[in-house]
Short mmCIF file of C-alpha atoms and ligand atoms in Angstrom, two decimals:
data_model
loop_
_atom_site.label_atom_id
_atom_site.label_comp_id
_atom_site.label_asym_id
_atom_site.label_seq_id
_atom_site.Cartn_x
_atom_site.Cartn_y
_atom_site.Cartn_z
CA MET N 15 30.07 -3.02 16.95
CA ILE N 16 30.81 -6.55 15.49
CA ASP N 17 31.71 -9.41 17.73
CA LEU N 18 32.14 -13.18 17.02
CA ILE N 19 32.47 -15.55 19.71
CA ASN N 20 33.66 -19.06 19.42
CA VAL N 21 31.83 -19.12 16.08
CA ASN N 22 31.65 -22.48 13.98
CA LYS N 23 29.78 -23.10 10.88
CA SER N 24 29.54 -26.33 8.95
CA TYR N 25 27.65 -27.20 5.79
CA ASN N 26 26.57 -30.86 6.14
CA GLU N 27 29.29 -32.02 8.31
CA PHE N 28 31.67 -30.13 6.45
CA ALA N 29 33.41 -27.44 8.82
CA VAL N 30 33.84 -24.31 6.88
CA LEU N 31 34.78 -22.00 9.85
CA LYS N 32 36.28 -23.27 13.03
CA ASN N 33 36.28 -21.40 16.43
CA ILE N 34 36.28 -17.81 15.06
CA ASN N 35 36.91 -15.05 17.58
CA LEU N 36 36.78 -11.63 16.07
CA SER N 37 35.56 -8.28 16.97
CA VAL N 38 35.30 -5.06 15.09
CA LYS N 39 35.13 -1.76 16.75
CA LYS N 40 32.94 1.17 15.58
CA GLY N 41 34.31 3.17 12.91
CA GLU N 42 37.06 0.49 12.22
CA THR N 43 37.68 -1.15 8.82
CA LEU N 44 38.84 -4.76 9.09
CA ALA N 45 40.20 -6.42 6.02
CA ILE N 46 39.71 -10.12 5.63
CA ILE N 47 42.23 -12.10 3.43
CA GLY N 48 42.61 -15.66 2.69
CA ALA N 49 42.90 -18.21 -0.25
CA SER N 50 39.73 -19.00 -2.38
CA GLY N 51 37.49 -21.28 -0.38
CA SER N 52 38.84 -20.49 3.09
CA GLY N 53 35.29 -19.14 4.24
CA LYS N 54 35.47 -15.47 3.76
CA SER N 55 32.13 -15.12 2.09
CA THR N 56 30.68 -17.38 4.63
CA LEU N 57 32.00 -15.22 7.42
CA LEU N 58 30.25 -12.04 6.08
CA LYS N 59 26.97 -13.88 5.40
CA LEU N 60 26.92 -15.05 9.26
CA MET N 61 27.63 -11.45 10.15
CA ILE N 62 24.52 -10.33 8.42
CA GLY N 63 22.38 -13.19 9.22
CA LEU N 64 22.07 -14.79 5.74
CA GLN N 65 23.56 -17.95 7.35
CA ARG N 66 23.36 -19.11 10.86
CA PRO N 67 26.33 -20.35 12.82
CA THR N 68 26.33 -23.95 13.97
CA SER N 69 27.42 -22.91 17.12
CA GLY N 70 28.73 -19.78 18.77
CA GLU N 71 27.55 -16.20 19.36
CA ILE N 72 27.51 -13.35 16.94
CA TRP N 73 26.86 -9.85 18.34
CA ILE N 74 25.91 -6.81 16.14
CA LYS N 75 25.49 -3.56 18.04
CA GLN N 76 24.70 -5.29 21.54
CA GLN N 77 22.42 -7.77 19.98
CA GLU N 78 23.10 -11.42 19.50
CA ILE N 79 21.85 -12.05 16.10
CA SER N 80 22.11 -15.83 15.61
CA LYS N 81 19.02 -16.73 17.36
CA LEU N 82 16.80 -13.83 16.16
CA ASP N 83 13.80 -14.35 13.79
CA GLU N 84 13.84 -12.57 10.35
CA MET N 85 11.70 -9.77 11.41
CA GLN N 86 14.00 -8.75 14.25
CA LEU N 87 17.04 -9.35 11.95
CA ASP N 88 15.54 -6.89 9.34
CA LYS N 89 15.57 -4.14 12.08
CA ILE N 90 19.22 -4.61 12.34
CA ARG N 91 19.71 -5.09 8.75
CA LEU N 92 18.24 -1.62 8.15
CA THR N 93 21.63 -0.29 9.48
CA MET N 94 23.83 -2.66 7.50
CA GLY N 95 24.78 -2.74 3.86
CA MET N 96 26.41 -5.53 1.81
CA VAL N 97 28.43 -5.60 -1.50
CA PHE N 98 27.93 -9.38 -2.98
CA GLN N 99 30.81 -10.90 -4.46
CA TYR N 100 28.88 -11.43 -7.66
CA SER N 101 27.06 -8.22 -7.23
CA ALA N 102 23.55 -9.81 -6.86
CA LEU N 103 21.69 -6.84 -8.55
CA PHE N 104 18.03 -7.23 -9.27
CA ASP N 105 18.04 -7.99 -12.99
CA SER N 106 14.46 -6.80 -13.35
CA MET N 107 15.13 -3.33 -12.17
CA THR N 108 17.22 -0.67 -13.75
CA VAL N 109 20.48 0.64 -12.24
CA ALA N 110 18.70 3.59 -10.59
CA GLU N 111 15.82 1.25 -9.12
CA ASN N 112 18.62 -1.09 -7.72
CA ILE N 113 20.34 1.78 -6.07
CA GLY N 114 16.99 3.34 -4.75
CA PHE N 115 15.54 -0.03 -3.66
CA GLY N 116 16.31 0.33 0.01
CA LEU N 117 15.04 3.91 0.10
CA THR N 118 11.88 3.07 -2.12
CA GLU N 119 11.11 0.27 0.42
CA HIS N 120 11.98 1.72 3.66
CA SER N 121 11.85 5.51 3.80
CA ASP N 122 9.20 8.17 3.24
CA LEU N 123 11.45 10.08 0.90
CA SER N 124 9.78 11.21 -2.44
CA THR N 125 10.59 10.01 -5.85
CA ALA N 126 12.65 13.17 -6.53
CA GLU N 127 14.50 13.01 -3.48
CA ILE N 128 15.30 9.31 -3.96
CA ASP N 129 16.35 10.22 -7.43
CA LYS N 130 18.80 12.66 -6.14
CA ILE N 131 20.63 10.44 -3.93
CA VAL N 132 20.76 7.89 -6.58
CA ASP N 133 22.47 10.35 -8.90
CA GLU N 134 24.84 11.25 -6.02
CA LYS N 135 25.75 7.70 -5.39
CA LEU N 136 26.07 6.97 -9.20
CA ALA N 137 28.64 9.79 -9.51
CA LEU N 138 30.71 8.25 -6.57
CA VAL N 139 31.23 5.20 -8.57
CA GLY N 140 31.55 6.90 -11.92
CA LEU N 141 28.50 5.62 -13.49
CA GLU N 142 26.25 8.67 -14.07
CA LYS N 143 25.52 7.85 -17.70
CA PHE N 144 24.18 4.39 -16.86
CA LYS N 145 21.23 5.18 -14.71
CA GLU N 146 18.68 3.58 -16.75
CA TYR N 147 20.61 0.66 -17.87
CA MET N 148 19.54 -2.97 -16.89
CA PRO N 149 21.97 -4.90 -15.02
CA ASN N 150 22.40 -7.34 -17.92
CA GLU N 151 23.66 -4.47 -20.15
CA LEU N 152 26.49 -3.85 -17.83
CA SER N 153 30.01 -5.30 -17.56
CA GLY N 154 31.08 -7.32 -14.53
CA GLY N 155 33.02 -4.43 -12.93
CA MET N 156 30.20 -1.95 -13.58
CA LYS N 157 27.86 -4.33 -11.77
CA LYS N 158 30.12 -4.21 -8.96
CA ARG N 159 30.29 -0.68 -8.68
CA VAL N 160 26.34 -0.46 -8.81
CA SER N 161 26.18 -3.03 -6.13
CA LEU N 162 28.51 -0.75 -4.06
CA ALA N 163 26.51 2.31 -4.80
CA ARG N 164 23.25 0.33 -3.64
CA ALA N 165 25.04 -0.71 -0.54
CA ILE N 166 25.84 2.84 0.52
CA ALA N 167 22.77 4.27 -0.58
CA PHE N 168 20.99 3.74 2.79
CA GLU N 169 23.98 5.22 4.45
CA PRO N 170 24.26 2.30 6.86
CA GLU N 171 26.49 2.09 9.90
CA ILE N 172 27.95 -1.20 9.10
CA ILE N 173 29.02 -2.26 5.52
CA LEU N 174 30.26 -5.52 4.58
CA TYR N 175 32.26 -5.68 1.23
CA ASP N 176 32.93 -9.12 -0.60
CA GLU N 177 35.58 -8.46 -3.00
CA PRO N 178 34.64 -5.03 -4.03
CA SER N 179 37.48 -4.26 -6.28
CA SER N 180 38.18 -7.81 -7.82
CA GLY N 181 37.45 -7.76 -11.71
CA LEU N 182 38.01 -3.99 -11.89
CA ASP N 183 41.17 -2.47 -13.59
CA PRO N 184 43.67 -0.94 -11.33
CA ILE N 185 42.62 2.62 -11.81
CA MET N 186 38.84 1.89 -10.93
CA ALA N 187 40.14 -0.41 -8.03
CA GLY N 188 41.96 2.46 -6.55
CA LYS N 189 38.98 4.59 -6.82
CA ILE N 190 36.77 2.11 -4.88
CA ASP N 191 39.52 1.78 -2.32
CA LYS N 192 39.39 5.54 -1.84
CA LEU N 193 35.56 5.30 -1.79
CA ILE N 194 35.67 2.82 0.97
CA LYS N 195 38.11 4.95 2.86
CA TYR N 196 35.88 7.84 2.30
CA THR N 197 32.88 6.20 3.66
CA GLN N 198 34.71 5.24 6.89
CA GLN N 199 36.03 8.78 7.44
CA GLN N 200 33.38 10.87 6.43
CA MET N 201 30.34 8.80 7.60
CA GLY N 202 32.11 6.99 10.42
CA VAL N 203 31.04 3.64 8.81
CA THR N 204 32.27 0.41 10.25
CA SER N 205 33.42 -1.95 7.38
CA VAL N 206 34.64 -5.42 6.92
CA VAL N 207 36.24 -5.88 3.43
CA VAL N 208 36.98 -9.06 1.91
CA THR N 209 39.81 -8.92 -0.64
CA HIS N 210 42.53 -10.59 -2.39
CA ASP N 211 44.55 -7.48 -2.92
CA MET N 212 47.14 -6.83 -0.48
CA ASP N 213 47.84 -3.24 -1.41
CA SER N 214 44.33 -2.44 -0.97
CA ALA N 215 44.04 -4.20 2.23
CA TYR N 216 47.14 -2.05 3.64
CA TYR N 217 45.61 0.91 2.29
CA ILE N 218 42.08 0.69 3.52
CA ALA N 219 42.26 -1.45 6.65
CA ASP N 220 42.84 -0.62 10.35
CA ARG N 221 43.49 -4.34 10.97
CA ILE N 222 43.78 -7.28 8.74
CA ALA N 223 42.57 -10.90 9.55
CA MET N 224 43.75 -13.82 7.58
CA ILE N 225 41.71 -16.90 7.26
CA TYR N 226 43.34 -20.21 6.46
CA ASN N 227 41.09 -23.25 6.01
CA GLY N 228 38.33 -21.75 8.18
CA GLU N 229 40.52 -20.67 11.03
CA ILE N 230 41.96 -17.15 11.79
CA ILE N 231 45.75 -17.60 11.79
CA ALA N 232 46.72 -13.92 11.87
CA LEU N 233 45.01 -10.75 13.09
CA GLY N 234 46.69 -7.26 13.37
CA ASN N 235 47.67 -4.08 11.67
CA ALA N 236 49.49 -4.02 8.31
CA GLN N 237 52.81 -4.01 10.21
CA ILE N 238 52.02 -7.14 12.22
CA ILE N 239 50.64 -8.90 9.15
CA LYS N 240 53.84 -8.00 7.08
CA ASN N 241 56.18 -8.97 9.88
CA SER N 242 54.33 -12.28 10.74
CA ASP N 243 56.56 -15.27 11.01
CA ASP N 244 53.74 -17.60 10.02
CA GLU N 245 54.82 -19.15 6.71
CA ARG N 246 51.34 -19.45 5.49
CA VAL N 247 50.79 -15.61 5.80
CA GLN N 248 54.10 -14.84 4.24
CA GLU N 249 53.23 -17.04 1.45
CA PHE N 250 49.90 -15.32 0.87
CA ILE N 251 51.06 -11.77 1.19
CA SER N 252 53.94 -12.38 -1.29
CA GLY N 253 52.22 -14.43 -3.67
CA GLY N 254 48.85 -13.37 -3.40
CA ARG N 255 49.13 -10.90 -6.34
CA ILE N 256 50.64 -13.54 -8.70
CA ILE N 257 48.17 -16.40 -7.81
CA ARG N 258 45.24 -14.20 -8.06
CA MET E 12 8.85 -51.37 0.50
CA ALA E 13 11.89 -49.13 1.56
CA ILE E 14 11.63 -47.44 -1.78
CA ILE E 15 8.05 -46.82 -1.50
CA GLY E 16 8.30 -45.76 1.91
CA SER E 17 10.93 -43.09 1.33
CA PHE E 18 9.02 -41.97 -1.81
CA ILE E 19 6.01 -41.27 0.46
CA LEU E 20 8.00 -39.56 3.02
CA LYS E 21 9.59 -37.28 0.49
CA ARG E 22 6.19 -36.52 -0.87
CA LEU E 23 4.81 -35.66 2.57
CA ALA E 24 7.95 -33.52 3.31
CA ILE E 25 7.44 -31.59 0.13
CA TRP E 26 3.65 -31.16 0.76
CA GLY E 27 4.44 -30.02 4.32
CA GLY E 28 6.88 -27.42 2.66
CA PHE E 29 4.21 -26.07 0.41
CA ILE E 30 1.87 -25.69 3.48
CA LEU E 31 4.51 -23.90 5.56
CA LEU E 32 5.19 -21.55 2.64
CA LEU E 33 1.38 -20.91 2.60
CA LEU E 34 1.17 -20.22 6.03
CA ASP E 35 4.27 -17.73 5.80
CA THR E 36 2.74 -15.95 3.13
CA LEU E 37 -0.51 -15.63 4.91
CA LYS E 38 1.46 -14.12 7.75
CA GLN E 39 3.23 -11.71 5.48
CA CYS E 40 -0.16 -10.70 4.03
CA ARG E 41 -0.67 -8.72 7.16
CA GLN E 42 1.48 -5.88 5.60
CA MET E 43 -0.35 -5.07 2.63
CA PRO E 44 1.85 -5.46 -0.54
CA ARG E 45 2.27 -2.65 -2.95
CA LEU E 46 -0.71 -2.40 -5.40
CA ARG E 47 1.82 -1.79 -8.10
CA HIS E 48 3.44 -5.10 -7.62
CA VAL E 49 0.23 -7.02 -7.61
CA LEU E 50 -1.03 -5.25 -10.73
CA ARG E 51 2.08 -6.08 -12.73
CA GLN E 52 1.82 -9.67 -11.75
CA MET E 53 -1.85 -9.68 -12.71
CA ALA E 54 -1.08 -8.19 -16.06
CA HIS E 55 1.68 -10.61 -16.70
CA LEU E 56 -0.55 -13.45 -15.90
CA GLY E 57 -3.54 -12.34 -18.04
CA VAL E 58 -1.43 -11.52 -21.07
CA ASP E 59 0.54 -14.51 -20.93
CA THR E 60 -2.38 -16.95 -20.45
CA LEU E 61 -5.48 -15.59 -21.88
CA PRO E 62 -4.65 -16.63 -25.59
CA ILE E 63 -3.83 -20.03 -24.56
CA VAL E 64 -6.87 -20.53 -22.43
CA ALA E 65 -9.01 -19.18 -25.02
CA LEU E 66 -7.75 -21.46 -27.60
CA THR E 67 -7.77 -24.69 -25.29
CA MET E 68 -11.43 -23.87 -24.31
CA LEU E 69 -12.74 -23.15 -27.81
CA PHE E 70 -11.30 -26.63 -29.00
CA THR E 71 -12.62 -28.46 -25.85
CA GLY E 72 -16.26 -26.82 -26.24
CA MET E 73 -16.14 -28.03 -29.89
CA VAL E 74 -14.87 -31.42 -29.24
CA LEU E 75 -17.25 -31.99 -26.58
CA THR E 76 -20.19 -31.24 -28.84
CA LEU E 77 -18.74 -33.16 -31.64
CA GLN E 78 -18.58 -36.25 -29.35
CA THR E 79 -22.05 -36.01 -27.71
CA ALA E 80 -24.21 -34.51 -30.46
CA ALA E 81 -24.61 -37.60 -32.75
CA GLU E 82 -25.31 -39.63 -29.64
CA PHE E 83 -27.79 -37.27 -28.10
CA ILE E 84 -29.55 -36.61 -31.36
CA ARG E 85 -29.82 -40.44 -31.71
CA PHE E 86 -31.79 -40.52 -28.51
CA GLY E 87 -33.81 -37.30 -29.33
CA ALA E 88 -31.96 -35.45 -26.57
CA GLN E 89 -30.63 -32.71 -28.80
CA SER E 90 -32.41 -29.97 -26.76
CA THR E 91 -30.04 -30.86 -23.90
CA ILE E 92 -26.70 -30.50 -25.59
CA GLY E 93 -26.13 -26.61 -24.87
CA GLY E 94 -26.71 -27.35 -21.19
CA VAL E 95 -24.56 -30.53 -20.91
CA VAL E 96 -21.63 -28.85 -22.70
CA THR E 97 -21.90 -25.65 -20.50
CA ILE E 98 -22.29 -27.65 -17.37
CA ALA E 99 -19.25 -29.57 -18.27
CA VAL E 100 -17.12 -26.61 -19.11
CA GLY E 101 -18.37 -24.63 -16.16
CA ARG E 102 -17.93 -27.13 -13.48
CA GLU E 103 -14.91 -29.19 -14.56
CA LEU E 104 -13.10 -28.54 -17.71
CA GLY E 105 -13.26 -24.68 -17.38
CA PRO E 106 -11.36 -24.42 -14.23
CA VAL E 107 -9.14 -27.56 -14.65
CA LEU E 108 -7.75 -26.75 -18.13
CA THR E 109 -7.18 -23.08 -17.25
CA GLY E 110 -5.44 -24.25 -14.18
CA VAL E 111 -3.44 -26.80 -16.06
CA VAL E 112 -2.51 -24.23 -18.84
CA ALA E 113 -1.71 -21.55 -16.05
CA ALA E 114 0.45 -23.99 -14.31
CA GLY E 115 2.48 -24.51 -17.51
CA ARG E 116 2.77 -20.86 -18.55
CA VAL E 117 2.58 -18.88 -15.20
CA GLY E 118 3.75 -21.32 -12.66
CA ALA E 119 6.79 -22.16 -14.70
CA ALA E 120 7.61 -18.51 -15.22
CA ILE E 121 7.28 -17.81 -11.42
CA THR E 122 9.64 -20.77 -10.68
CA ALA E 123 12.13 -19.76 -13.43
CA GLU E 124 12.17 -16.05 -12.19
CA ILE E 125 12.45 -16.82 -8.46
CA SER E 126 15.08 -19.74 -8.66
CA THR E 127 17.27 -17.51 -11.03
CA MET E 128 16.95 -14.94 -8.14
CA LYS E 129 17.71 -17.64 -5.83
CA VAL E 130 21.01 -18.78 -7.48
CA THR E 131 22.20 -15.18 -8.30
CA GLU E 132 21.87 -14.49 -4.63
CA GLN E 133 19.16 -11.73 -5.32
CA ILE E 134 17.14 -13.24 -2.64
CA ASP E 135 19.92 -12.71 -0.34
CA ALA E 136 20.24 -9.19 -1.41
CA LEU E 137 16.67 -8.62 -0.74
CA LYS E 138 16.96 -9.95 2.96
CA VAL E 139 20.18 -7.84 3.35
CA MET E 140 17.97 -4.77 2.48
CA ALA E 141 15.57 -5.66 5.32
CA THR E 142 13.13 -6.86 2.68
CA ASN E 143 11.26 -10.18 3.39
CA PRO E 144 11.38 -12.17 0.21
CA ILE E 145 8.07 -13.79 0.91
CA GLY E 146 6.25 -10.73 1.46
CA TYR E 147 7.92 -8.99 -1.57
CA LEU E 148 7.92 -11.96 -4.00
CA VAL E 149 5.42 -14.48 -2.99
CA VAL E 150 2.43 -12.45 -1.64
CA PRO E 151 1.94 -10.28 -4.86
CA ARG E 152 2.09 -13.50 -7.06
CA LEU E 153 -0.29 -15.31 -4.65
CA LEU E 154 -2.98 -12.37 -4.87
CA ALA E 155 -2.44 -12.20 -8.63
CA CYS E 156 -3.04 -15.81 -9.21
CA MET E 157 -6.02 -15.80 -6.89
CA ILE E 158 -7.75 -12.90 -8.68
CA MET E 159 -6.75 -13.80 -12.21
CA LEU E 160 -7.53 -17.49 -12.46
CA PRO E 161 -11.31 -17.07 -11.82
CA LEU E 162 -11.15 -14.21 -14.40
CA LEU E 163 -9.49 -16.27 -16.68
CA VAL E 164 -12.02 -19.14 -16.16
CA VAL E 165 -14.83 -16.75 -16.93
CA PHE E 166 -13.51 -16.18 -20.26
CA GLY E 167 -12.79 -19.74 -20.73
CA ASP E 168 -16.22 -20.64 -19.87
CA ILE E 169 -17.79 -18.28 -22.24
CA ILE E 170 -15.43 -19.37 -24.98
CA GLY E 171 -15.94 -23.29 -24.39
CA SER E 172 -19.60 -22.76 -24.68
CA PHE E 173 -19.35 -20.72 -27.82
CA GLY E 174 -17.12 -23.43 -29.40
CA GLY E 175 -19.87 -26.06 -28.38
CA TRP E 176 -22.35 -23.68 -30.26
CA ILE E 177 -20.22 -23.62 -33.38
CA ILE E 178 -20.39 -27.34 -33.61
CA ALA E 179 -23.98 -27.64 -32.84
CA ASN E 180 -24.90 -25.35 -35.66
CA TYR E 181 -23.13 -27.85 -37.83
CA TYR E 182 -25.46 -30.59 -36.46
CA ASP E 183 -28.55 -28.46 -37.35
CA ILE E 184 -29.12 -27.47 -33.60
CA SER E 185 -30.41 -24.06 -33.78
CA SER E 186 -28.82 -21.35 -31.76
CA PHE E 187 -32.23 -20.82 -30.14
CA MET E 188 -32.43 -24.43 -28.92
CA TYR E 189 -28.76 -24.25 -27.75
CA MET E 190 -29.29 -21.16 -25.81
CA ARG E 191 -32.67 -22.47 -24.40
CA SER E 192 -31.02 -25.53 -23.13
CA ILE E 193 -28.48 -23.59 -21.31
CA ASP E 194 -31.24 -21.49 -19.71
CA VAL E 195 -33.06 -24.61 -18.55
CA PHE E 196 -30.23 -26.74 -17.26
CA VAL E 197 -27.51 -24.50 -16.09
CA ILE E 198 -27.87 -23.03 -12.64
CA SER E 199 -25.50 -20.32 -11.40
CA HIS E 200 -23.74 -22.78 -8.95
CA ASP E 201 -22.47 -24.64 -12.12
CA PHE E 202 -20.58 -21.54 -12.75
CA THR E 203 -19.55 -20.27 -9.44
CA GLY E 204 -18.47 -23.67 -8.15
CA GLY E 205 -16.05 -23.49 -11.07
CA LEU E 206 -14.77 -20.24 -9.93
CA ILE E 207 -14.29 -21.24 -6.43
CA LYS E 208 -12.31 -24.08 -7.86
CA ALA E 209 -10.21 -21.59 -9.70
CA VAL E 210 -9.24 -19.42 -6.79
CA PHE E 211 -7.77 -22.74 -5.16
CA PHE E 212 -5.94 -23.56 -8.40
CA GLY E 213 -4.56 -19.91 -8.37
CA ILE E 214 -3.21 -20.53 -4.78
CA ILE E 215 -1.79 -24.01 -5.81
CA ILE E 216 0.25 -22.64 -8.86
CA ALA E 217 1.42 -19.61 -7.04
CA ILE E 218 2.64 -21.41 -3.85
CA ILE E 219 4.13 -24.46 -5.49
CA GLY E 220 5.72 -22.13 -8.24
CA CYS E 221 7.21 -19.88 -5.49
CA TYR E 222 8.27 -22.88 -3.37
CA TYR E 223 10.42 -24.63 -6.03
CA GLY E 224 11.88 -21.06 -6.96
CA LEU E 225 12.88 -20.34 -3.43
CA TYR E 226 14.24 -23.81 -2.67
CA ALA E 227 16.04 -24.30 -6.10
CA GLU E 228 19.50 -25.75 -6.07
CA ASN E 229 22.44 -23.81 -7.33
CA GLY E 230 23.55 -23.42 -10.88
CA ALA E 231 21.53 -23.12 -14.05
CA GLU E 232 20.79 -26.74 -13.84
CA GLY E 233 18.92 -26.04 -10.57
CA VAL E 234 16.67 -23.36 -12.39
CA GLY E 235 15.67 -25.94 -15.02
CA LYS E 236 14.99 -28.74 -12.65
CA ALA E 237 12.99 -26.35 -10.45
CA THR E 238 10.88 -25.27 -13.20
CA THR E 239 9.88 -28.84 -14.33
CA LYS E 240 9.09 -29.93 -10.90
CA SER E 241 7.16 -26.94 -10.26
CA VAL E 242 4.85 -27.66 -13.22
CA VAL E 243 4.37 -31.37 -12.80
CA ASN E 244 3.48 -30.88 -9.16
CA ALA E 245 1.19 -28.11 -9.52
CA ILE E 246 -0.63 -30.00 -12.35
CA ILE E 247 -0.81 -33.19 -10.07
CA ALA E 248 -2.05 -30.87 -7.22
CA ILE E 249 -4.85 -29.32 -9.51
CA PHE E 250 -6.25 -32.75 -10.66
CA PHE E 251 -6.20 -33.97 -6.91
CA PHE E 252 -7.75 -30.80 -5.47
CA ASN E 253 -10.42 -30.74 -8.45
CA CYS E 254 -11.59 -34.09 -7.37
CA PHE E 255 -11.73 -33.06 -3.96
CA LEU E 256 -13.52 -29.84 -4.56
CA SER E 257 -16.05 -31.41 -6.99
CA MET E 258 -16.95 -33.90 -4.00
CA ILE E 259 -17.66 -31.01 -1.86
CA LEU E 260 -19.06 -28.52 -4.28
CA TYR E 261 -21.38 -30.91 -6.34
CA ARG E 262 -22.31 -33.83 -4.34
N1 ATP F 2 25.61 -22.95 0.59
C1 ATP F 2 26.63 -23.72 0.79
N2 ATP F 2 26.51 -25.01 0.89
C2 ATP F 2 27.50 -26.10 1.01
N3 ATP F 2 28.80 -25.51 1.16
C3 ATP F 2 29.11 -24.06 0.96
C4 ATP F 2 28.11 -23.18 0.75
N4 ATP F 2 28.63 -22.04 0.59
C5 ATP F 2 29.92 -22.20 0.80
N5 ATP F 2 30.21 -23.54 0.93
C6 ATP F 2 31.67 -24.14 1.02
O1 ATP F 2 32.39 -23.40 2.06
C7 ATP F 2 33.53 -23.03 1.76
C8 ATP F 2 33.96 -21.70 1.93
O2 ATP F 2 33.28 -20.99 1.03
P1 ATP F 2 33.23 -19.38 0.91
O3 ATP F 2 32.20 -18.91 -0.33
O4 ATP F 2 33.04 -18.70 2.17
O5 ATP F 2 34.65 -19.21 0.48
P2 ATP F 2 35.66 -17.90 0.04
O6 ATP F 2 36.59 -17.70 1.02
O7 ATP F 2 34.52 -16.68 -0.01
O8 ATP F 2 36.13 -18.00 -1.28
P3 ATP F 2 36.26 -17.09 -2.43
O9 ATP F 2 37.56 -16.38 -2.38
O10 ATP F 2 36.62 -18.11 -3.80
O11 ATP F 2 35.08 -16.44 -2.84
C9 ATP F 2 33.79 -23.71 0.40
O12 ATP F 2 34.44 -24.89 0.56
C10 ATP F 2 32.26 -23.94 -0.08
O13 ATP F 2 32.33 -25.16 -0.77
MG1 MG F 3 33.83 -15.57 -1.47
#
């Protein structure tokens, strides 16, 4: 479903990602862990064509996307969703308009039908009462959840989550983890989840990849990561919760 | 030399950027934007700008008459004042001043809004949802500016001429004489030429406003910087193109 082959990414000479090889199978959930600034968000942006790799190939559903133009990319993006690290809600639109945006723009559904889907997704993230609020009237954690509802509203095949539960209280974070798991199990969604929370990674992910200074230094299921003899991995998974 | 050279190169690069954005925008025009978006932008633009345009043009018409009336009366040419003021307003002052006011008001607002969207990743969010930011954001603003600027200029011209009439009264030039001189001297091209200019100024304001918004640097500072640059560049471009268009339209 998602395949990265020898991907490098530099911002003005500064190498952020080095020789990344990674593949995510259909229906799989991959968690990406790593310290701040290690290049996790950049990796997600490469996968959805917001950034282009300096070199290497990125395959999404049997298409090499790094050389596609925006119009061709848009076709693929219709089947993808993304939760941004800082939510990126449209601040001139209400919560409901934000969630319904993709449907309004790209489907023939009626306003009433869209409204029904919006209600459904709002209920999933526990924000039924805030439908007509503007984003600037919401707390950071609430914005996150709206952003999540927006990403799943179009029922994409692939969802990229950039720290979906950071900034949420433990109960809400647990709820979001369940929601991510639910989308995978019920809708067969392929997901890539950037997270700092090891418990969450163990719970939602089939496999975990650790990025360190732009390189993948460990990749495998929870057992493999827990038993890794790489010091850098051990340091992260034991101290991660405290450092965060 | 090197400093001047690099300055000119930078200017050229930016102007190239404007033109590329304009071409991209025209390409996106093939898919009609939603009428709702265009109308909302037009409403914004009109409400924001009309009062200032009205005030600016009223005072401009007044001051024009004030400066010319005494001289004209001395040469016995008081019967031409209405025409002269109206031609000056219709051909030059109406479109240019409306353009400058709109650049400061609307151009700045466009840049501030889009650059805020840029630095908060809302533009990326649009892309992720398979929505072309140029089609979604730039096209409606371009159309709105192209339609609204000429409309504003129509109002501005009328109010400018009216301002001239107020002062003319003060100099004992009768309303009849003022109107008659407009009738005799002003041809419709004095008016339509100004409107053609206004369409171009609308394009300039929208494209430069959107350009600085879309290419803003990160952070709140980026938004402020982008807004200033957008206004300054739009105003310079308006004066430049005004000179150019006057040569074509009124030679
Ligand atoms: N647009 C950009 N221009 C230049 N450098 C960038 C840009 N985006 C990211 N970087 C750099 O790339 C590196 C990785 O950034 P990235 O946002 O991918 O980190 P991250 O792993 O998501 O960190 P965090 O956990 O704090 O979100 C950082 O050093 C950052 O300075
Ligand atoms: Mg990040």
